[in-house]
mmCIF file of C-alpha atoms in Angstrom:
data_model
loop_
_atom_site.group_PDB
_atom_site.id
_atom_site.type_symbol
_atom_site.label_atom_id
_atom_site.label_comp_id
_atom_site.label_asym_id
_atom_site.label_seq_id
_atom_site.Cartn_x
_atom_site.Cartn_y
_atom_site.Cartn_z
ATOM 1 C CA UNK A 1 54.187 61.644 148.524
ATOM 2 C CA UNK A 2 51.227 60.993 150.760
ATOM 3 C CA UNK A 3 50.150 57.393 151.270
ATOM 4 C CA UNK A 4 47.566 56.077 148.862
ATOM 5 C CA UNK A 5 44.159 55.015 150.118
ATOM 6 C CA UNK A 6 44.034 51.469 148.747
ATOM 7 C CA UNK A 7 40.409 50.902 149.759
ATOM 8 C CA UNK A 8 38.769 49.584 146.606
ATOM 9 C CA UNK A 9 41.683 50.582 144.328
ATOM 10 C CA UNK A 10 42.554 47.039 143.285
ATOM 11 C CA UNK A 11 38.918 45.996 143.003
ATOM 12 C CA UNK A 12 38.375 48.945 140.639
ATOM 13 C CA UNK A 13 41.378 47.914 138.544
ATOM 14 C CA UNK A 14 40.131 44.348 138.262
ATOM 15 C CA UNK A 15 36.690 45.512 137.174
ATOM 16 C CA UNK A 16 38.312 47.633 134.478
ATOM 17 C CA UNK A 17 40.412 44.695 133.284
ATOM 18 C CA UNK A 18 37.618 42.132 133.177
ATOM 19 C CA UNK A 19 34.472 44.169 132.503
ATOM 20 C CA UNK A 20 35.651 46.165 129.501
ATOM 21 C CA UNK A 21 35.553 43.836 126.501
ATOM 22 C CA UNK A 22 37.710 44.712 123.492
ATOM 23 C CA UNK A 23 36.079 46.396 120.530
ATOM 24 C CA UNK A 24 36.433 45.660 116.855
ATOM 25 C CA UNK A 25 39.205 43.205 116.027
ATOM 26 C CA UNK A 26 41.474 44.222 118.890
ATOM 27 C CA UNK A 27 42.710 41.566 121.306
ATOM 28 C CA UNK A 28 42.281 42.371 125.002
ATOM 29 C CA UNK A 29 45.001 44.510 126.529
ATOM 30 C CA UNK A 30 46.886 42.452 129.100
ATOM 31 C CA UNK A 31 47.914 43.744 132.525
ATOM 32 C CA UNK A 32 50.494 42.324 134.865
ATOM 33 C CA UNK A 33 51.366 42.306 138.547
ATOM 34 C CA UNK A 34 54.559 41.386 140.355
ATOM 35 C CA UNK A 35 55.778 39.856 143.581
ATOM 36 C CA UNK A 36 58.717 41.608 145.234
ATOM 37 C CA UNK A 37 60.649 40.805 148.385
ATOM 38 C CA UNK A 38 61.732 42.968 151.306
ATOM 39 C CA UNK A 39 65.403 42.223 150.733
ATOM 40 C CA UNK A 40 68.497 44.371 150.468
ATOM 41 C CA UNK A 41 68.547 44.019 146.672
ATOM 42 C CA UNK A 42 65.137 45.661 146.236
ATOM 43 C CA UNK A 43 65.537 48.813 144.128
ATOM 44 C CA UNK A 44 62.479 51.014 143.843
ATOM 45 C CA UNK A 45 64.072 52.976 141.014
ATOM 46 C CA UNK A 46 64.280 49.809 138.928
ATOM 47 C CA UNK A 47 60.632 49.209 139.742
ATOM 48 C CA UNK A 48 59.730 52.710 138.587
ATOM 49 C CA UNK A 49 61.572 52.105 135.296
ATOM 50 C CA UNK A 50 59.321 49.205 134.293
ATOM 51 C CA UNK A 51 57.096 50.005 131.339
ATOM 52 C CA UNK A 52 54.217 49.560 131.520
ATOM 53 C CA UNK A 53 53.857 49.644 135.291
ATOM 54 C CA UNK A 54 52.357 46.703 137.250
ATOM 55 C CA UNK A 55 48.792 46.912 138.509
ATOM 56 C CA UNK A 56 50.028 45.915 141.964
ATOM 57 C CA UNK A 57 53.025 44.688 143.919
ATOM 58 C CA UNK A 58 52.561 41.705 146.206
ATOM 59 C CA UNK A 59 54.757 41.013 149.216
ATOM 60 C CA UNK A 60 55.259 37.419 150.387
ATOM 61 C CA UNK A 61 54.872 36.225 153.966
ATOM 62 C CA UNK A 62 58.054 34.344 154.806
ATOM 63 C CA UNK A 63 57.729 31.765 157.592
ATOM 64 C CA UNK A 64 57.562 33.401 161.032
ATOM 65 C CA UNK A 65 59.357 36.585 159.937
ATOM 66 C CA UNK A 66 56.335 38.860 160.300
ATOM 67 C CA UNK A 67 55.196 37.267 163.556
ATOM 68 C CA UNK A 68 58.507 38.225 165.146
ATOM 69 C CA UNK A 69 57.124 41.766 165.037
ATOM 70 C CA UNK A 70 53.659 40.946 166.383
ATOM 71 C CA UNK A 71 54.091 43.582 169.102
ATOM 72 C CA UNK A 72 54.416 46.180 166.327
ATOM 73 C CA UNK A 73 53.764 44.780 162.858
ATOM 74 C CA UNK A 74 54.759 48.028 161.170
ATOM 75 C CA UNK A 75 58.370 47.354 162.170
ATOM 76 C CA UNK A 76 58.558 44.216 160.024
ATOM 77 C CA UNK A 77 60.610 44.566 156.802
ATOM 78 C CA UNK A 78 57.655 43.413 154.701
ATOM 79 C CA UNK A 79 55.248 46.012 156.039
ATOM 80 C CA UNK A 80 57.866 48.753 155.971
ATOM 81 C CA UNK A 81 58.351 48.030 152.281
ATOM 82 C CA UNK A 82 54.569 47.981 151.828
ATOM 83 C CA UNK A 83 54.436 51.471 153.293
ATOM 84 C CA UNK A 84 57.225 52.686 151.014
ATOM 85 C CA UNK A 85 55.445 51.298 147.965
ATOM 86 C CA UNK A 86 52.133 52.882 148.921
ATOM 87 C CA UNK A 87 53.816 56.248 149.452
ATOM 88 C CA UNK A 88 55.198 55.841 145.934
ATOM 89 C CA UNK A 89 51.637 55.378 144.613
ATOM 90 C CA UNK A 90 51.752 51.597 144.148
ATOM 91 C CA UNK A 91 48.825 49.366 145.013
ATOM 92 C CA UNK A 92 50.027 46.693 147.427
ATOM 93 C CA UNK A 93 48.748 43.155 148.032
ATOM 94 C CA UNK A 94 49.981 41.770 151.347
ATOM 95 C CA UNK A 95 50.332 38.033 151.837
ATOM 96 C CA UNK A 96 48.976 36.624 155.084
ATOM 97 C CA UNK A 97 49.726 33.073 156.156
ATOM 98 C CA UNK A 98 47.787 30.852 158.537
ATOM 99 C CA UNK A 99 51.180 29.736 159.850
ATOM 100 C CA UNK A 100 51.013 30.077 163.662
ATOM 101 C CA UNK A 101 48.887 33.232 163.494
ATOM 102 C CA UNK A 102 46.110 33.950 165.997
ATOM 103 C CA UNK A 103 42.829 35.832 165.680
ATOM 104 C CA UNK A 104 44.246 38.586 167.884
ATOM 105 C CA UNK A 105 47.269 38.937 165.621
ATOM 106 C CA UNK A 106 45.082 39.020 162.508
ATOM 107 C CA UNK A 107 42.950 41.775 164.016
ATOM 108 C CA UNK A 108 46.021 43.752 165.050
ATOM 109 C CA UNK A 109 47.716 43.275 161.676
ATOM 110 C CA UNK A 110 44.731 44.480 159.675
ATOM 111 C CA UNK A 111 44.109 47.410 162.006
ATOM 112 C CA UNK A 112 47.647 48.726 162.358
ATOM 113 C CA UNK A 113 48.783 48.039 158.795
ATOM 114 C CA UNK A 114 45.474 49.142 157.218
ATOM 115 C CA UNK A 115 45.551 46.218 154.782
ATOM 116 C CA UNK A 116 42.945 46.434 152.015
ATOM 117 C CA UNK A 117 44.280 43.858 149.524
ATOM 118 C CA UNK A 118 45.358 40.443 150.732
ATOM 119 C CA UNK A 119 46.638 37.155 149.361
ATOM 120 C CA UNK A 120 45.795 34.341 151.768
ATOM 121 C CA UNK A 121 47.958 31.236 152.050
ATOM 122 C CA UNK A 122 47.994 28.308 154.442
ATOM 123 C CA UNK A 123 51.772 28.264 154.827
ATOM 124 C CA UNK A 124 54.105 25.308 155.195
ATOM 125 C CA UNK A 125 52.435 23.925 158.286
ATOM 126 C CA UNK A 126 49.996 24.818 161.035
ATOM 127 C CA UNK A 127 49.784 24.128 164.744
ATOM 128 C CA UNK A 128 46.965 21.616 165.449
ATOM 129 C CA UNK A 129 45.781 23.858 168.296
ATOM 130 C CA UNK A 130 45.537 27.076 166.280
ATOM 131 C CA UNK A 131 42.282 28.577 165.025
ATOM 132 C CA UNK A 132 43.158 28.887 161.342
ATOM 133 C CA UNK A 133 43.855 25.397 160.036
ATOM 134 C CA UNK A 134 43.590 26.353 156.381
ATOM 135 C CA UNK A 135 43.220 29.345 154.098
ATOM 136 C CA UNK A 136 39.472 28.765 153.669
ATOM 137 C CA UNK A 137 38.987 29.416 157.376
ATOM 138 C CA UNK A 138 41.116 32.545 157.250
ATOM 139 C CA UNK A 139 39.245 33.888 154.198
ATOM 140 C CA UNK A 140 35.931 33.289 155.988
ATOM 141 C CA UNK A 141 37.200 35.124 159.077
ATOM 142 C CA UNK A 142 38.424 38.090 157.042
ATOM 143 C CA UNK A 143 35.096 38.398 155.222
ATOM 144 C CA UNK A 144 33.207 38.297 158.531
ATOM 145 C CA UNK A 145 35.565 40.902 159.934
ATOM 146 C CA UNK A 146 35.128 43.031 156.811
ATOM 147 C CA UNK A 147 31.347 43.157 157.314
ATOM 148 C CA UNK A 148 31.644 44.195 160.945
ATOM 149 C CA UNK A 149 34.034 47.026 160.052
ATOM 150 C CA UNK A 150 32.309 48.115 156.855
ATOM 151 C CA UNK A 151 35.652 47.837 155.050
ATOM 152 C CA UNK A 152 36.056 46.314 151.596
ATOM 153 C CA UNK A 153 38.853 43.806 151.039
ATOM 154 C CA UNK A 154 40.143 42.374 147.790
ATOM 155 C CA UNK A 155 41.132 38.763 148.463
ATOM 156 C CA UNK A 156 43.228 36.368 146.402
ATOM 157 C CA UNK A 157 44.230 32.745 147.008
ATOM 158 C CA UNK A 158 46.575 30.277 145.358
ATOM 159 C CA UNK A 159 45.942 27.488 142.877
ATOM 160 C CA UNK A 160 48.059 24.493 141.923
ATOM 161 C CA UNK A 161 48.100 23.499 138.231
ATOM 162 C CA UNK A 162 50.582 20.702 138.990
ATOM 163 C CA UNK A 163 48.614 19.533 142.011
ATOM 164 C CA UNK A 164 49.066 20.171 145.735
ATOM 165 C CA UNK A 165 51.278 17.631 147.460
ATOM 166 C CA UNK A 166 48.827 17.296 150.371
ATOM 167 C CA UNK A 167 45.731 16.668 148.237
ATOM 168 C CA UNK A 168 44.750 12.982 148.070
ATOM 169 C CA UNK A 169 43.094 13.403 144.675
ATOM 170 C CA UNK A 170 42.434 16.064 142.059
ATOM 171 C CA UNK A 171 38.740 15.981 142.973
ATOM 172 C CA UNK A 172 39.551 16.628 146.647
ATOM 173 C CA UNK A 173 41.775 19.538 145.695
ATOM 174 C CA UNK A 174 39.097 21.148 143.537
ATOM 175 C CA UNK A 175 36.449 20.627 146.216
ATOM 176 C CA UNK A 176 38.606 22.405 148.777
ATOM 177 C CA UNK A 177 39.433 25.155 146.284
ATOM 178 C CA UNK A 178 35.731 25.698 145.620
ATOM 179 C CA UNK A 179 35.199 26.000 149.392
ATOM 180 C CA UNK A 180 37.820 28.757 149.556
ATOM 181 C CA UNK A 181 36.310 30.577 146.592
ATOM 182 C CA UNK A 182 32.795 30.370 148.036
ATOM 183 C CA UNK A 183 33.928 32.197 151.188
ATOM 184 C CA UNK A 184 34.498 35.283 149.038
ATOM 185 C CA UNK A 185 37.621 35.223 146.865
ATOM 186 C CA UNK A 186 38.173 37.766 144.091
ATOM 187 C CA UNK A 187 40.947 36.051 142.139
ATOM 188 C CA UNK A 188 42.939 32.850 141.974
ATOM 189 C CA UNK A 189 46.684 33.089 141.323
ATOM 190 C CA UNK A 190 48.523 29.972 140.244
ATOM 191 C CA UNK A 191 51.739 28.613 141.581
ATOM 192 C CA UNK A 192 54.772 29.011 139.293
ATOM 193 C CA UNK A 193 54.070 27.757 135.771
ATOM 194 C CA UNK A 194 56.532 26.117 133.413
ATOM 195 C CA UNK A 195 54.257 25.416 130.459
ATOM 196 C CA UNK A 196 51.052 26.939 129.103
ATOM 197 C CA UNK A 197 49.218 23.649 128.664
ATOM 198 C CA UNK A 198 49.191 22.978 132.401
ATOM 199 C CA UNK A 199 47.540 26.346 132.978
ATOM 200 C CA UNK A 200 44.794 25.823 130.397
ATOM 201 C CA UNK A 201 44.000 22.339 131.697
ATOM 202 C CA UNK A 202 43.889 23.638 135.256
ATOM 203 C CA UNK A 203 41.645 26.542 134.348
ATOM 204 C CA UNK A 204 39.305 24.166 132.528
ATOM 205 C CA UNK A 205 39.080 22.024 135.670
ATOM 206 C CA UNK A 206 38.321 25.108 137.736
ATOM 207 C CA UNK A 207 35.571 26.208 135.351
ATOM 208 C CA UNK A 208 34.079 22.696 135.362
ATOM 209 C CA UNK A 209 34.005 22.864 139.167
ATOM 210 C CA UNK A 210 31.968 26.079 139.026
ATOM 211 C CA UNK A 211 34.857 28.426 139.811
ATOM 212 C CA UNK A 212 34.259 31.599 137.807
ATOM 213 C CA UNK A 213 36.723 34.086 139.376
ATOM 214 C CA UNK A 214 39.746 35.156 137.300
ATOM 215 C CA UNK A 215 42.423 32.470 137.189
ATOM 216 C CA UNK A 216 45.756 34.251 136.833
ATOM 217 C CA UNK A 217 48.893 32.502 135.528
ATOM 218 C CA UNK A 218 51.956 32.930 137.744
ATOM 219 C CA UNK A 219 55.279 33.166 135.912
ATOM 220 C CA UNK A 220 58.727 32.850 137.436
ATOM 221 C CA UNK A 221 61.820 33.440 135.300
ATOM 222 C CA UNK A 222 64.771 31.771 137.087
ATOM 223 C CA UNK A 223 68.081 33.612 137.036
ATOM 224 C CA UNK A 224 70.112 30.419 137.425
ATOM 225 C CA UNK A 225 69.689 26.673 137.117
ATOM 226 C CA UNK A 226 70.487 26.354 140.819
ATOM 227 C CA UNK A 227 67.735 28.798 141.731
ATOM 228 C CA UNK A 228 65.302 26.890 139.524
ATOM 229 C CA UNK A 229 66.131 23.673 141.366
ATOM 230 C CA UNK A 230 65.641 25.380 144.721
ATOM 231 C CA UNK A 231 62.270 26.748 143.622
ATOM 232 C CA UNK A 232 61.107 23.348 142.396
ATOM 233 C CA UNK A 233 62.099 21.823 145.746
ATOM 234 C CA UNK A 234 60.185 24.483 147.684
ATOM 235 C CA UNK A 235 57.046 24.205 145.555
ATOM 236 C CA UNK A 236 57.338 20.406 145.141
ATOM 237 C CA UNK A 237 56.619 20.620 141.434
ATOM 238 C CA UNK A 238 57.587 17.743 139.135
ATOM 239 C CA UNK A 239 58.306 19.082 135.668
ATOM 240 C CA UNK A 240 57.117 17.382 132.527
ATOM 241 C CA UNK A 241 60.073 15.350 131.147
ATOM 242 C CA UNK A 242 60.352 17.527 128.032
ATOM 243 C CA UNK A 243 60.362 20.731 130.092
ATOM 244 C CA UNK A 244 62.881 19.278 132.516
ATOM 245 C CA UNK A 245 65.151 18.251 129.655
ATOM 246 C CA UNK A 246 64.999 21.762 128.178
ATOM 247 C CA UNK A 247 66.317 23.250 131.420
ATOM 248 C CA UNK A 248 68.836 20.486 132.072
ATOM 249 C CA UNK A 249 70.401 21.234 128.715
ATOM 250 C CA UNK A 250 71.381 24.638 130.135
ATOM 251 C CA UNK A 251 72.435 23.489 133.607
ATOM 252 C CA UNK A 252 76.107 24.336 132.994
ATOM 253 C CA UNK A 253 75.561 27.611 131.151
ATOM 254 C CA UNK A 254 77.347 30.768 132.182
ATOM 255 C CA UNK A 255 74.975 33.115 134.094
ATOM 256 C CA UNK A 256 74.346 35.384 131.099
ATOM 257 C CA UNK A 257 73.669 32.406 128.837
ATOM 258 C CA UNK A 258 71.229 30.837 131.269
ATOM 259 C CA UNK A 259 69.361 34.106 131.774
ATOM 260 C CA UNK A 260 69.067 34.595 128.014
ATOM 261 C CA UNK A 261 67.655 31.081 127.649
ATOM 262 C CA UNK A 262 65.237 31.568 130.573
ATOM 263 C CA UNK A 263 63.922 34.842 129.145
ATOM 264 C CA UNK A 264 63.428 33.287 125.708
ATOM 265 C CA UNK A 265 61.749 30.210 127.178
ATOM 266 C CA UNK A 266 59.266 32.088 129.359
ATOM 267 C CA UNK A 267 58.516 34.680 126.689
ATOM 268 C CA UNK A 268 57.417 31.648 124.680
ATOM 269 C CA UNK A 269 55.270 30.359 127.557
ATOM 270 C CA UNK A 270 53.570 33.731 128.008
ATOM 271 C CA UNK A 271 52.993 34.081 124.255
ATOM 272 C CA UNK A 272 51.314 30.683 124.260
ATOM 273 C CA UNK A 273 49.151 31.773 127.202
ATOM 274 C CA UNK A 274 48.108 34.966 125.408
ATOM 275 C CA UNK A 275 47.818 33.712 121.830
ATOM 276 C CA UNK A 276 44.148 32.668 122.256
ATOM 277 C CA UNK A 277 43.389 36.322 123.065
ATOM 278 C CA UNK A 278 44.136 37.230 119.447
ATOM 279 C CA UNK A 279 41.481 34.772 118.298
ATOM 280 C CA UNK A 280 39.021 36.390 120.716
ATOM 281 C CA UNK A 281 38.883 33.554 123.208
ATOM 282 C CA UNK A 282 35.745 33.402 125.350
ATOM 283 C CA UNK A 283 37.989 33.207 128.423
ATOM 284 C CA UNK A 284 41.034 35.356 127.591
ATOM 285 C CA UNK A 285 44.034 35.730 129.861
ATOM 286 C CA UNK A 286 43.767 39.385 130.825
ATOM 287 C CA UNK A 287 46.359 39.433 133.579
ATOM 288 C CA UNK A 288 49.713 37.717 134.241
ATOM 289 C CA UNK A 289 51.608 37.673 137.536
ATOM 290 C CA UNK A 290 55.421 37.610 137.694
ATOM 291 C CA UNK A 291 57.383 36.305 140.679
ATOM 292 C CA UNK A 292 60.446 38.549 140.325
ATOM 293 C CA UNK A 293 62.719 37.837 143.313
ATOM 294 C CA UNK A 294 63.640 41.491 142.727
ATOM 295 C CA UNK A 295 65.287 40.591 139.380
ATOM 296 C CA UNK A 296 63.732 43.512 137.521
ATOM 297 C CA UNK A 297 66.252 43.269 134.682
ATOM 298 C CA UNK A 298 64.867 39.868 133.686
ATOM 299 C CA UNK A 299 61.303 41.160 133.876
ATOM 300 C CA UNK A 300 62.221 44.165 131.719
ATOM 301 C CA UNK A 301 63.529 41.854 129.006
ATOM 302 C CA UNK A 302 60.361 39.761 129.110
ATOM 303 C CA UNK A 303 58.103 42.814 128.895
ATOM 304 C CA UNK A 304 60.120 44.301 126.028
ATOM 305 C CA UNK A 305 59.653 41.158 123.962
ATOM 306 C CA UNK A 306 55.932 41.020 124.792
ATOM 307 C CA UNK A 307 55.180 44.662 124.114
ATOM 308 C CA UNK A 308 52.496 43.715 121.610
ATOM 309 C CA UNK A 309 50.444 42.316 124.515
ATOM 310 C CA UNK A 310 51.303 44.425 127.558
ATOM 311 C CA UNK A 311 50.325 48.043 127.026
#
């Protein structure tokens, strides 16, 4: 198949999701997106078998991996997979990290890879001498670049319901988040969630701070207790004691048992996130993002049990 022109495709999808209110007594139809990784276990046929299909696939930026190919970004595994997905008619959101990247590299990346949808992150650390010290600065640069090229970007950034480890206070975190949003962000995607209450409280704080863009819950279904622990270490999230106890009770499960528990647990979390939709919430959750780690079998099980929402 020929490559898809992604210019405006995601923006059009988001307008359809958020600007078409339900009629009658129907609850809003919920869409979903997924994050996939350019790893050997990625199987595009498993992706094609998902029903319904995701509104986009996002591809993470892993440390310096992409910058190793700065002489020819299209050689990087992430961008090669992005090309494969686009040729298969998928809308792609490419992550871009501030981590050690220069203005020249940003310009080259967006020109050669023809990126139209981007998720901007700061990354684990930055060089004090580099131009982009934070994601707000990178968003501002991309919007300025967009105007000069007459090209429309759809831009997302991350949010932290459990708090960011580098933020002195919650107020500081929200002030910085508002700065990012004001530079021209289309949606806010949360870090991995482990309970619905944390999402609702976070969204309320965002709304109180004047942030009106869609706040999208990010869901990660771990395939093992060990992988859960690794993810918590990477994201520096401290679980609520009751949530932690629920997972610890399954720490020694066989793989199939743990996966069954994880699917049941996160189906419950997503149902709690979407239940207000049935009561016609004034701020319904219209879109959920799944961090898959290419475990499409787990995602299939979640979607099957939530078929009354995802259509």
